[in-house]
mmCIF file of C-alpha atoms and ligand atoms in Angstrom:
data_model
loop_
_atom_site.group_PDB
_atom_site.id
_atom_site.type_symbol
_atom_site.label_atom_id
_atom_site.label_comp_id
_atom_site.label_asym_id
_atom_site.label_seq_id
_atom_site.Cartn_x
_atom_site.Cartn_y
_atom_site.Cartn_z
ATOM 1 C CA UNK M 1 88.232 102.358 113.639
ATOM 2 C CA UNK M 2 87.011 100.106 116.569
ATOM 3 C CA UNK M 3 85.609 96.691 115.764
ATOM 4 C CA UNK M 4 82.501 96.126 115.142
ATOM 5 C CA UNK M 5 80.372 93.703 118.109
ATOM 6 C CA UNK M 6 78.701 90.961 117.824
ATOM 7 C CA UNK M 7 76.584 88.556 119.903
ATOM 8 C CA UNK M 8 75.067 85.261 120.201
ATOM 9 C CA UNK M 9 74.461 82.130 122.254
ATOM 10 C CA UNK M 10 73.180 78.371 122.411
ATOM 11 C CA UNK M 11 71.094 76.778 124.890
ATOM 12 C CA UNK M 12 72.818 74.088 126.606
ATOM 13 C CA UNK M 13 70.047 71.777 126.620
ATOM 14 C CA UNK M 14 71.816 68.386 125.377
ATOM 15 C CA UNK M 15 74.842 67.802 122.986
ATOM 16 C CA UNK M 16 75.390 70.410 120.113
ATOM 17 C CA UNK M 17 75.128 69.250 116.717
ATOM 18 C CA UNK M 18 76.266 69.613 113.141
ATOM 19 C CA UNK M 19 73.251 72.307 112.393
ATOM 20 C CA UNK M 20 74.691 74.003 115.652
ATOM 21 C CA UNK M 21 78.032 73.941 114.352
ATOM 22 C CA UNK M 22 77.205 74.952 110.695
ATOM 23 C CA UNK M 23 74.528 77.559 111.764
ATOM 24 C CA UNK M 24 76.356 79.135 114.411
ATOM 25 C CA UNK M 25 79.499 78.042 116.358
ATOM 26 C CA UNK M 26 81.589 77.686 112.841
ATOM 27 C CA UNK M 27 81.018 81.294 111.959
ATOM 28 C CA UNK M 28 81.226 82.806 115.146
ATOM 29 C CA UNK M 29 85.114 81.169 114.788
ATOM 30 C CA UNK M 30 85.568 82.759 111.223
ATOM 31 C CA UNK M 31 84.512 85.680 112.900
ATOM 32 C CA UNK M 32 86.238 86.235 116.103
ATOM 33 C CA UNK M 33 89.347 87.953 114.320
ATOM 34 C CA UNK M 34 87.343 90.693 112.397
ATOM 35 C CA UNK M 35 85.002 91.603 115.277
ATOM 36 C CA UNK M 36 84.651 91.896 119.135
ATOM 37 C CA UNK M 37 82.760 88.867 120.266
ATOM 38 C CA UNK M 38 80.349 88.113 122.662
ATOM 39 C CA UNK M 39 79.193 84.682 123.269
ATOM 40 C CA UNK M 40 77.252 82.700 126.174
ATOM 41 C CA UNK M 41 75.325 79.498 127.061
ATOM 42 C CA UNK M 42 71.722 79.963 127.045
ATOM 43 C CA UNK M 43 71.079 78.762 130.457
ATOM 44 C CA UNK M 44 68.240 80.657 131.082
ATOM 45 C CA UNK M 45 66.070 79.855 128.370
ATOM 46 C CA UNK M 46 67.226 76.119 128.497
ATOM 47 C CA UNK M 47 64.478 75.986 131.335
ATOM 48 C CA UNK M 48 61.467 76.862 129.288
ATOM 49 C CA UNK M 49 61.080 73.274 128.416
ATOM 50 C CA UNK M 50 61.168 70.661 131.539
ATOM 51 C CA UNK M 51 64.824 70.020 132.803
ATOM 52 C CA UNK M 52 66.721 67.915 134.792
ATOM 53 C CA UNK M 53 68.634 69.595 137.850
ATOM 54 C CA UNK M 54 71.331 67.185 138.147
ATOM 55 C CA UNK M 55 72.449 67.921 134.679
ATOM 56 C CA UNK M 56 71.504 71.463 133.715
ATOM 57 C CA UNK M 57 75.332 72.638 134.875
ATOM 58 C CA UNK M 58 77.052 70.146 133.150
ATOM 59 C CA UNK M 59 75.784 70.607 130.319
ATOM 60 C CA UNK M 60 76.643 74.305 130.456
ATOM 61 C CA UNK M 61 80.299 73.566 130.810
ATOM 62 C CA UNK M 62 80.096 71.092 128.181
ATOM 63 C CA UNK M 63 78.892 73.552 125.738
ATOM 64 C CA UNK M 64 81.584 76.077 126.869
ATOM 65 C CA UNK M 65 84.111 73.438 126.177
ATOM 66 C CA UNK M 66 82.899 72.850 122.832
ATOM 67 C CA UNK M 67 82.953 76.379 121.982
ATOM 68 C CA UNK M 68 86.619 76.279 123.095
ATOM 69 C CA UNK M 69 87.401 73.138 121.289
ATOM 70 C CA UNK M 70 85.754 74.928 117.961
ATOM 71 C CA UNK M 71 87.925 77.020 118.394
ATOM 72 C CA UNK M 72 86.754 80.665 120.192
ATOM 73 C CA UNK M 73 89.824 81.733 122.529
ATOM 74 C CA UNK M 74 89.815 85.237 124.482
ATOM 75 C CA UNK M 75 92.797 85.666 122.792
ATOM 76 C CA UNK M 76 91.122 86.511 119.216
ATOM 77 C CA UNK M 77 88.587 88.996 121.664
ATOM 78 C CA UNK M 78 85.592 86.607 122.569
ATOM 79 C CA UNK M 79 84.237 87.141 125.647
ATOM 80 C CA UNK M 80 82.618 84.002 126.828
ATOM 81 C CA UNK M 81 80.092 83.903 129.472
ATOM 82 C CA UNK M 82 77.135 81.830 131.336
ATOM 83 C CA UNK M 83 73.923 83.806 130.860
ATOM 84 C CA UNK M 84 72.691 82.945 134.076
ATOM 85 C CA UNK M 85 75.696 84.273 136.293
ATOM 86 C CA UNK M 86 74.425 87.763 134.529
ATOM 87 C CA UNK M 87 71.353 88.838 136.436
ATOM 88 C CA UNK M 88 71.277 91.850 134.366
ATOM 89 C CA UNK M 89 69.931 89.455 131.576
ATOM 90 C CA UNK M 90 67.067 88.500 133.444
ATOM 91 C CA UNK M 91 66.476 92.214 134.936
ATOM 92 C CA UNK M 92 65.914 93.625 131.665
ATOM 93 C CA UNK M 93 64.607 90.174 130.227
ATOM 94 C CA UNK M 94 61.392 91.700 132.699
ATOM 95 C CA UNK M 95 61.436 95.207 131.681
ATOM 96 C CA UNK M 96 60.781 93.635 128.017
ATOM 97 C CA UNK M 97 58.552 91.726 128.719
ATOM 98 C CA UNK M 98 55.989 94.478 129.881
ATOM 99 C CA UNK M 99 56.614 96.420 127.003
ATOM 100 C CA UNK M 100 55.904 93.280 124.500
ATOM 101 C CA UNK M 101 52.312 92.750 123.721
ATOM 102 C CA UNK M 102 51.131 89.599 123.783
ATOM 103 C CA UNK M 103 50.205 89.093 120.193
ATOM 104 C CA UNK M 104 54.050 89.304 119.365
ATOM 105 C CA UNK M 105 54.648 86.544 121.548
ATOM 106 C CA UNK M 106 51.827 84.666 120.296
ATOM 107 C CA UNK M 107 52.649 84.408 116.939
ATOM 108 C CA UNK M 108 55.940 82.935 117.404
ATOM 109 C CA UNK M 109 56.524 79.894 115.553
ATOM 110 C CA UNK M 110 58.692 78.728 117.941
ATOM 111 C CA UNK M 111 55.989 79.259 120.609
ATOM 112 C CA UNK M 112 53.676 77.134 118.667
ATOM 113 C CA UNK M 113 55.760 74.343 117.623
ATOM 114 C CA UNK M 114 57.308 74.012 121.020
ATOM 115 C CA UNK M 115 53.874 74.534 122.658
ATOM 116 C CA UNK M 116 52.573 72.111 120.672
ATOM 117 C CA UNK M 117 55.048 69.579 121.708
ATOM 118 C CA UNK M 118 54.740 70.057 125.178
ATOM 119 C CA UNK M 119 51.295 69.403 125.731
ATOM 120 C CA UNK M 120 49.281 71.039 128.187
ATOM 121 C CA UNK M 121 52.040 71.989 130.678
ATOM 122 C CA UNK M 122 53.411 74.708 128.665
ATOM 123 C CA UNK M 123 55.318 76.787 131.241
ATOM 124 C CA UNK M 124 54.683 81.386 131.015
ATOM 125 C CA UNK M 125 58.846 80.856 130.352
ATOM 126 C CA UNK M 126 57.947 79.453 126.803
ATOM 127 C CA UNK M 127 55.872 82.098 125.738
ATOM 128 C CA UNK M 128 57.919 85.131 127.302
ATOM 129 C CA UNK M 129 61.320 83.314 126.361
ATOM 130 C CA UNK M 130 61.934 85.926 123.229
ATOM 131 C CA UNK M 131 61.923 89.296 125.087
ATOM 132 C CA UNK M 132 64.786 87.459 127.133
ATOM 133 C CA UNK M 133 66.301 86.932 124.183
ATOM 134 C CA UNK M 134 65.819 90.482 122.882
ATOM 135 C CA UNK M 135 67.394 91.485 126.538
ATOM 136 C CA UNK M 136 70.706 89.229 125.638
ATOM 137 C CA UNK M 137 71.024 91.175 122.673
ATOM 138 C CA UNK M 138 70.165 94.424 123.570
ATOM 139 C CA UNK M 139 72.043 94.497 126.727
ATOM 140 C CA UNK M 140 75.727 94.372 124.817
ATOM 141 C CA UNK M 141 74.648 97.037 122.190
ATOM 142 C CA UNK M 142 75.890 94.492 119.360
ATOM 143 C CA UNK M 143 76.240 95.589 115.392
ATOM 144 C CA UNK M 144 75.232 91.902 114.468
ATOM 145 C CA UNK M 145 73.605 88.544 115.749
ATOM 146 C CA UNK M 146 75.208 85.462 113.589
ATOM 147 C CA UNK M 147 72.482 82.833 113.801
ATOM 148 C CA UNK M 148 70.506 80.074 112.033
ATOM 149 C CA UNK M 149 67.778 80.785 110.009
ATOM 150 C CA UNK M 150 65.547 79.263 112.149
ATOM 151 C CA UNK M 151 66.360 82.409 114.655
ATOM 152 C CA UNK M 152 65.533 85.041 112.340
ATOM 153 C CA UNK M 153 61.705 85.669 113.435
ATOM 154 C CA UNK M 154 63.570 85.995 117.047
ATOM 155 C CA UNK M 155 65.433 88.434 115.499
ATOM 156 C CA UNK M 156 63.061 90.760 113.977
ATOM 157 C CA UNK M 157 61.323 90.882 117.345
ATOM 158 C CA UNK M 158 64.281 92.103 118.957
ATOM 159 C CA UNK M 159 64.201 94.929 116.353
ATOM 160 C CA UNK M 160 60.623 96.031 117.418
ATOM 161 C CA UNK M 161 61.075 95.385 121.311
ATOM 162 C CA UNK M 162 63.808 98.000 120.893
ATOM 163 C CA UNK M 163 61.609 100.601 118.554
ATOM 164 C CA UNK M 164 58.965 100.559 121.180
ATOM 165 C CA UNK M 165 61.857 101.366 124.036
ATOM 166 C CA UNK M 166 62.848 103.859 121.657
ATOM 167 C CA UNK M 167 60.108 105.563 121.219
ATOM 168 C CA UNK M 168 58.325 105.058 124.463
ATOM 169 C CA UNK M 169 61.421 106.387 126.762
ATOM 170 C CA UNK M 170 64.179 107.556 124.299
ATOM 171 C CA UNK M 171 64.574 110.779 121.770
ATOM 172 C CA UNK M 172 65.415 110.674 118.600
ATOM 173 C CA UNK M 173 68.813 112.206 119.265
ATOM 174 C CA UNK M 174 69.446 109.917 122.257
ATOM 175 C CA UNK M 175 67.952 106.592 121.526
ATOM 176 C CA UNK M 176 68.015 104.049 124.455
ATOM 177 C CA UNK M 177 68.806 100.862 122.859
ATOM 178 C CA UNK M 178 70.885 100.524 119.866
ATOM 179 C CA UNK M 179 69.493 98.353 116.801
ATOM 180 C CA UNK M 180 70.867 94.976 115.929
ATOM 181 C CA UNK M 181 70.981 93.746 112.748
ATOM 182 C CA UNK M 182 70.946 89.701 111.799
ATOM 183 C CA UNK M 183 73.536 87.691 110.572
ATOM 184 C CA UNK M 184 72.515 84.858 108.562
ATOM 185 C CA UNK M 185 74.694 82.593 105.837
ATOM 186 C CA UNK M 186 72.781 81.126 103.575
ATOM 187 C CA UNK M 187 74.704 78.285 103.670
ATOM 188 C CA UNK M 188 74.431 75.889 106.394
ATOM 189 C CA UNK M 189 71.656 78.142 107.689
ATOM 190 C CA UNK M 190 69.375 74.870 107.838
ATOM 191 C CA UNK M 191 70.974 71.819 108.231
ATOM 192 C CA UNK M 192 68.203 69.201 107.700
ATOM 193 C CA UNK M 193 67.777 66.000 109.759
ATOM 194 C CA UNK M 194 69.067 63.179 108.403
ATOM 195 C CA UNK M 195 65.789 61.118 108.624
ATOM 196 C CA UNK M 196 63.629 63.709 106.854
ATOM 197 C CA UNK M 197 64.898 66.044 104.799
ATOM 198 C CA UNK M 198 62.118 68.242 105.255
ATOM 199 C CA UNK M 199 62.449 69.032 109.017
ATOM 200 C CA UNK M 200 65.714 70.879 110.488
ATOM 201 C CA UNK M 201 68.389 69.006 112.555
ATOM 202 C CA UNK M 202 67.446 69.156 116.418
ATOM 203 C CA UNK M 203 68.347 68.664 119.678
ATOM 204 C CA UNK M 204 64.636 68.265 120.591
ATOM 205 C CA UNK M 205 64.073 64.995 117.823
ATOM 206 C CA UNK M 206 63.614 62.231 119.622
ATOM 207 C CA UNK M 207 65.153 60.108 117.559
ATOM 208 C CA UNK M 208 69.615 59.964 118.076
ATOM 209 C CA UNK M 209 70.011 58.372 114.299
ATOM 210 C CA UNK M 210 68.549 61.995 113.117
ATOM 211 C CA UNK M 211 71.013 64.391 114.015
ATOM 212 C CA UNK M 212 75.219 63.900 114.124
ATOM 213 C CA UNK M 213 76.672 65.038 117.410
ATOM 214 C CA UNK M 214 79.811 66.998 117.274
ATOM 215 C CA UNK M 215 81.087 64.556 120.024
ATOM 216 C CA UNK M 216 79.649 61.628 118.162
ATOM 217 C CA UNK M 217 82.991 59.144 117.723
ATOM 218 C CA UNK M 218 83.671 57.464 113.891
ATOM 219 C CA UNK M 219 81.376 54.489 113.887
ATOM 220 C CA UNK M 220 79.068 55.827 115.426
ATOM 221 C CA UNK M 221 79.128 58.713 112.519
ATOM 222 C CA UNK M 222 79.392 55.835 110.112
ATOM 223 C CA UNK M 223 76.334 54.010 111.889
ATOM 224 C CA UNK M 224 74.203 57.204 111.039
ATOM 225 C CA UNK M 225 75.032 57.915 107.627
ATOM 226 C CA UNK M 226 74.871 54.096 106.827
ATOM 227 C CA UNK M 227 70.726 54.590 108.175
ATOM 228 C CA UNK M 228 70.415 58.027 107.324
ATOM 229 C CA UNK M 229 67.520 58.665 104.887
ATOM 230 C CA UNK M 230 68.514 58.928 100.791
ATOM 231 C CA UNK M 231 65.953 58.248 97.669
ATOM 232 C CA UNK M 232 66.412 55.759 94.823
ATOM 233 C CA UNK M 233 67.223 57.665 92.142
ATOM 234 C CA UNK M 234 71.484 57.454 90.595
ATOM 235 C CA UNK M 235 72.884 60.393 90.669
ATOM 236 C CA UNK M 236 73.239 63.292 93.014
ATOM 237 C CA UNK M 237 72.709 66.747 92.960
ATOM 238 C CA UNK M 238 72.216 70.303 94.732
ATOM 239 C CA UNK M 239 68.252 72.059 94.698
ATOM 240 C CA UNK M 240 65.774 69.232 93.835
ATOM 241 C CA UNK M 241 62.816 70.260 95.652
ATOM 242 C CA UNK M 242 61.499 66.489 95.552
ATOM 243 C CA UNK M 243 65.385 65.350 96.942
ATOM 244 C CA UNK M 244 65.671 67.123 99.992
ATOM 245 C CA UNK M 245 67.568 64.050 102.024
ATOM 246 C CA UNK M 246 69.814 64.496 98.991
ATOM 247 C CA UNK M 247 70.419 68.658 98.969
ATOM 248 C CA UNK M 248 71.056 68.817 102.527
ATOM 249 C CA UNK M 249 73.564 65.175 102.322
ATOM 250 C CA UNK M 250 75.581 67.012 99.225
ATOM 251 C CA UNK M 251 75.953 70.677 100.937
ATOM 252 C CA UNK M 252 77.071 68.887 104.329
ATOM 253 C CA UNK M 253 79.733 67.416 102.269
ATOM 254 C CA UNK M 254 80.354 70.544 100.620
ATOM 255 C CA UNK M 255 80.914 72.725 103.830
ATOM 256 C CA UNK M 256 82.771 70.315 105.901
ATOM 257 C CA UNK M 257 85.776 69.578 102.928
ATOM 258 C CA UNK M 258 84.965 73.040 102.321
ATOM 259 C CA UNK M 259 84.628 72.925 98.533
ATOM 260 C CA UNK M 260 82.950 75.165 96.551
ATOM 261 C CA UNK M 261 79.058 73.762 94.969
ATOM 262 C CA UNK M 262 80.212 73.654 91.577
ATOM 263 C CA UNK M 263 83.037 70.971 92.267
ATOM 264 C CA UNK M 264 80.582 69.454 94.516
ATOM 265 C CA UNK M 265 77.911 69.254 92.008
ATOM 266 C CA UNK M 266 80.416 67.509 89.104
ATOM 267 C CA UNK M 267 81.979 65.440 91.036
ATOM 268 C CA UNK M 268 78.899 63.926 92.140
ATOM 269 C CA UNK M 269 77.020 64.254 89.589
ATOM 270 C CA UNK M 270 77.331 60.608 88.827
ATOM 271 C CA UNK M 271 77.378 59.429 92.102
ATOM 272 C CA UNK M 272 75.178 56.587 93.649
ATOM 273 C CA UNK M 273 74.727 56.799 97.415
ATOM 274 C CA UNK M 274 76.864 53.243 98.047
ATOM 275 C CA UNK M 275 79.813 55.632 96.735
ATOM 276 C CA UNK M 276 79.015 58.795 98.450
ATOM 277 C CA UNK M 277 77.967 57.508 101.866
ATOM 278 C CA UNK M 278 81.880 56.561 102.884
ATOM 279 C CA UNK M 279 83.288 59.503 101.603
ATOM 280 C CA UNK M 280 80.862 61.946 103.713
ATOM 281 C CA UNK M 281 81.275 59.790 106.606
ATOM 282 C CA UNK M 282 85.028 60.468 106.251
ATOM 283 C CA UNK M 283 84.880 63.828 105.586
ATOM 284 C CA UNK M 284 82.312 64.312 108.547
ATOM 285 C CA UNK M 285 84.889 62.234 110.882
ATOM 286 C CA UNK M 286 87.902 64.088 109.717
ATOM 287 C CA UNK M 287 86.374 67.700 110.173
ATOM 288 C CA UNK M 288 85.337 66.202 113.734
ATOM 289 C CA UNK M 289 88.336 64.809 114.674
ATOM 290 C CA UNK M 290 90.597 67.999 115.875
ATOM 291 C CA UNK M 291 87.145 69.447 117.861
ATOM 292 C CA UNK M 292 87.228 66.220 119.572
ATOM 293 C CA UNK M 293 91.196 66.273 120.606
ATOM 294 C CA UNK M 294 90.698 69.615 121.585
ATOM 295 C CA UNK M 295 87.187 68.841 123.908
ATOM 296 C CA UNK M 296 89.356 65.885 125.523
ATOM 297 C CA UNK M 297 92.012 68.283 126.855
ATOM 298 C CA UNK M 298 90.106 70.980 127.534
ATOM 299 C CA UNK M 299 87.367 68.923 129.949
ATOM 300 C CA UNK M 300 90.505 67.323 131.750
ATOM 301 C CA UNK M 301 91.426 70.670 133.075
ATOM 302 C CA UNK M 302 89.068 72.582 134.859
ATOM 303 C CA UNK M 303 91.059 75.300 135.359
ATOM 304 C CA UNK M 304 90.912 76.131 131.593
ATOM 305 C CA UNK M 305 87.319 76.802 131.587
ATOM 306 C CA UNK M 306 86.955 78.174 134.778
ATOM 307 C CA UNK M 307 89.150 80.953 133.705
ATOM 308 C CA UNK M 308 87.688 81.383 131.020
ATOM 309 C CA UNK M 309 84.090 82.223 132.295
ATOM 310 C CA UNK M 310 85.069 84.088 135.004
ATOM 311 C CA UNK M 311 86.988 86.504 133.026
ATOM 312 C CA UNK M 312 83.997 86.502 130.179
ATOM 313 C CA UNK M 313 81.823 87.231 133.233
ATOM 314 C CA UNK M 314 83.882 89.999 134.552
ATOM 315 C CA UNK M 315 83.992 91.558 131.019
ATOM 316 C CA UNK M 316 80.156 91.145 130.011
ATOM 317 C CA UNK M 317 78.991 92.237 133.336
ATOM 318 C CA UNK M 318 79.987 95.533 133.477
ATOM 319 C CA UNK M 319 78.762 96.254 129.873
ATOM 320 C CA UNK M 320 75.388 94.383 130.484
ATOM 321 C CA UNK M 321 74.931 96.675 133.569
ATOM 322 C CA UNK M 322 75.773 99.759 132.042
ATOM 323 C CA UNK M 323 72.956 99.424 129.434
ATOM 324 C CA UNK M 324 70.644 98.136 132.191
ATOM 325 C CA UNK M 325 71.335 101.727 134.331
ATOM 326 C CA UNK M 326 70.245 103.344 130.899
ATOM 327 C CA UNK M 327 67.056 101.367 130.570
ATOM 328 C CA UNK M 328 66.066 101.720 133.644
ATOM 329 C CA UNK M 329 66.592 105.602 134.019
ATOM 330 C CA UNK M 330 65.085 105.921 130.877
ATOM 331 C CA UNK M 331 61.665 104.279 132.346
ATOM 332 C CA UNK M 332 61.797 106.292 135.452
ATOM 333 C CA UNK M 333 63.524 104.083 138.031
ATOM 334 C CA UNK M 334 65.660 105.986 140.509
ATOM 335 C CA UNK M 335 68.660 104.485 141.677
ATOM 336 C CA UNK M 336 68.830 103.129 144.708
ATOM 337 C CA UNK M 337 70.223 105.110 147.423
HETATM 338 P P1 AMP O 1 69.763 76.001 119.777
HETATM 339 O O1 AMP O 1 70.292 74.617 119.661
HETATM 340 O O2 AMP O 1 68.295 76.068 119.467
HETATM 341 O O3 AMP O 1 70.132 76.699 121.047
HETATM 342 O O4 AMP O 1 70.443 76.838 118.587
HETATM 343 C C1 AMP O 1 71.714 77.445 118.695
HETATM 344 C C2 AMP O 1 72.166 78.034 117.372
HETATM 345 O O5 AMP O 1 72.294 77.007 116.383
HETATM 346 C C3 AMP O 1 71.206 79.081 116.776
HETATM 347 O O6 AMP O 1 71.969 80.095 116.127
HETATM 348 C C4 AMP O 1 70.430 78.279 115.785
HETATM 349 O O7 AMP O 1 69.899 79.084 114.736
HETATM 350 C C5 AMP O 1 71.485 77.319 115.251
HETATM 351 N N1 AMP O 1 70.879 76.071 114.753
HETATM 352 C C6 AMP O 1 70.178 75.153 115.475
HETATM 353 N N2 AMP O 1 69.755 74.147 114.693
HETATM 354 C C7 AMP O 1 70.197 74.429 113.436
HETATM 355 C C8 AMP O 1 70.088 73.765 112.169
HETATM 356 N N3 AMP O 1 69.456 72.604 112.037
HETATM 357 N N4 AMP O 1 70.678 74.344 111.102
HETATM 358 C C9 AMP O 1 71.344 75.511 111.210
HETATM 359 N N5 AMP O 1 71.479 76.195 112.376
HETATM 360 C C10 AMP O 1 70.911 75.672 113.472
HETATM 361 N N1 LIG O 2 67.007 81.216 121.112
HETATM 362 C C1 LIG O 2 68.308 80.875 120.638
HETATM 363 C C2 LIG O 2 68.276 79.470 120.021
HETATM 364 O O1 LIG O 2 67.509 78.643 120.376
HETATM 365 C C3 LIG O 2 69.357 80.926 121.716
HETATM 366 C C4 LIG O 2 69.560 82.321 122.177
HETATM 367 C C5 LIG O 2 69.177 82.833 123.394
HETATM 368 C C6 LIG O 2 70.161 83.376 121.448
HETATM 369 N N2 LIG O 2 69.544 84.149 123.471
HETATM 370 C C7 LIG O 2 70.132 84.519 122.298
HETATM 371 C C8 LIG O 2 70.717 83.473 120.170
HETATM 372 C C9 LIG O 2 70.646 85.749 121.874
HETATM 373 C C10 LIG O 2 71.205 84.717 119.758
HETATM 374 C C11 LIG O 2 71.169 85.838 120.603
HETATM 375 O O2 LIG O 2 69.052 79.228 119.159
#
């Protein structure tokens, strides 16, 4: 039987983190043997909020090297790719949008929050950014999208999008677009910020000492778990709803030494956090450590990743354009002559 697909991407808009890695990039790499894989920067949608030119490349091909260093290789079938080097993505990225009301959009809580945020020079880009993403998806026909939780309203808007091409320009025998479904672990789905418990790890907080970069060397690992936020009672454990600093600290430690929650749970049971502080800040260090060999060699040969792309490009491209020829036949468009 042939594998299943599946897709996803990141936007490369600063240095991945731990909620990244958790959320996303660590199960994509459990994964990549079991299905056909299809992964790309987000460079496209990393424009929606204000950018800087000189770095918006860069930071591409560092997130391309840190899905290499995690561990994605062609060689277990993952197709790697830059979104933007696709221009079916943003071809059929407009043919969504038309179809999408604008009530959809509008009730996006990513929309608002980011809206919010941004003050009054929220750009269309921001608004109209999901039907892109419902074009990433729905342009490599994928069985499943492995994200974070805090994708799943994304998601579910892909799932209309396509309905309403369905039933607007395709038959029930012959569908146009084929139906993703989500992918989302419950654990590690929300890694919190280690300054509030309460709000998710984020590229976007302004503050450094809230999130753990994967790049982020020992003491500087050991600075932010020494300052990151805990509570003053003895005693850890999993599921307090008034100890969220301490949930999110104990399943971090849990996933990285990959132990199960009831080990977790004893063993700490009678923990204080002068005792558990050094021994997640060595487990996060160790778990780090062989990403950040890896990143090292990888970004001091070019070649590596240049190969890399342009073969993922090669690959994605002509699938991405074969759905687009569908789509757009199926709303009427001739082909050009
Ligand atoms: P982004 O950094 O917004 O491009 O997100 C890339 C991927 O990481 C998506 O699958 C997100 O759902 C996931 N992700 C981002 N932040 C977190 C977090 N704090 N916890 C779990 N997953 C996350
Ligand atoms: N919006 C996603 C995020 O912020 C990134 C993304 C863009 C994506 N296109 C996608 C994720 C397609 C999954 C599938 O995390």
């Amino acid at each position: 039987m042939a594998k299943q697909r599946i897709l996803s991407g990141i936007q490369p808009t600063g240095e991945l983190h731990l909620g990244n890695y958790l959320g996303a990039l660590r199960n994509w790499v459990e994964m990549q043997k079991d299905y056909e894989s299809f992964l790309f920067m987000a460079d496209l949608h990393a424009i929606t909020v204000s950018h800087d030119p000189a770095v918006l490349a860069e930071n591409t091909y560092k997130t391309a090297a840190i899905y290499l260093a995690c561990g994605l290789t062609a060689e277990q079938d993952s197709t790697i790719f830059v979104q933007s080097h696709i221009p079916a993505h943003s071809e059929l990225g407009w043919l969504l949008t038309c179809v999408t009301p604008l009530n959809w959009l509008q009730d996006m809580v990513q929309f608002k929050e980011k809206a919010v945020r941004q003050g009054e020079n929220v750009g269309a880009g921001l608004l109209c950014y999901p039907a892109l993403q419902a074009a990433d998806i729905l342009l490599y026909d994928p069985d499943k999208v492995p994200v974070g939780e805090d994708q799943k309203q994304h998601l579910e808007l892909t799932r209309d999008i396509a309905v309403r091409i369905n039933h607007q320009f395709g038959t029930s025998e012959t569908p146009v677009l084929k139906m993703p479904e989500p992918m989302i672990r419950k654990e590690g789905a929300r890694v919190m910020s280690l300054s509030d418990g309460t709000r998710k790890m984020s590229k976007s907080d302004p503050s450094e000492l809230s999130r753990i970069n994967l790049l982020d060397p020992p003491d500087l690992i050991k600075k932010k778990i020494k300052k990151c936020k805990t509570d003053p009672v003895r005693g850890l454990e999993f599921d307090n709803p008034d100890r969220p600093e301490c949930n999110n600290l104990l399943t971090l430690y849990m996933l990285l030494s990959s132990q199960t929650k009831e080990t977790v749970a004893q063993d700490c049971a009678d923990m204080g956090w002068g005792q558990f502080k050094p021994l997640l800040t060595d487990t996060i260090v160790e778990a780090l450590k062989p990403i950040q060999e890896r990143y090292a060699e990888i970004t001091q040969d070019k070649t590596i990743l240049e190969s890399v792309l342009r073969d993922g490009n090669e690959k994605a491209a002509a699938i991405a354009n074969q759905t687009l020829s569908r789509v757009k036949q199926s709303m009427g468009y001739s082909r050009p002559l």
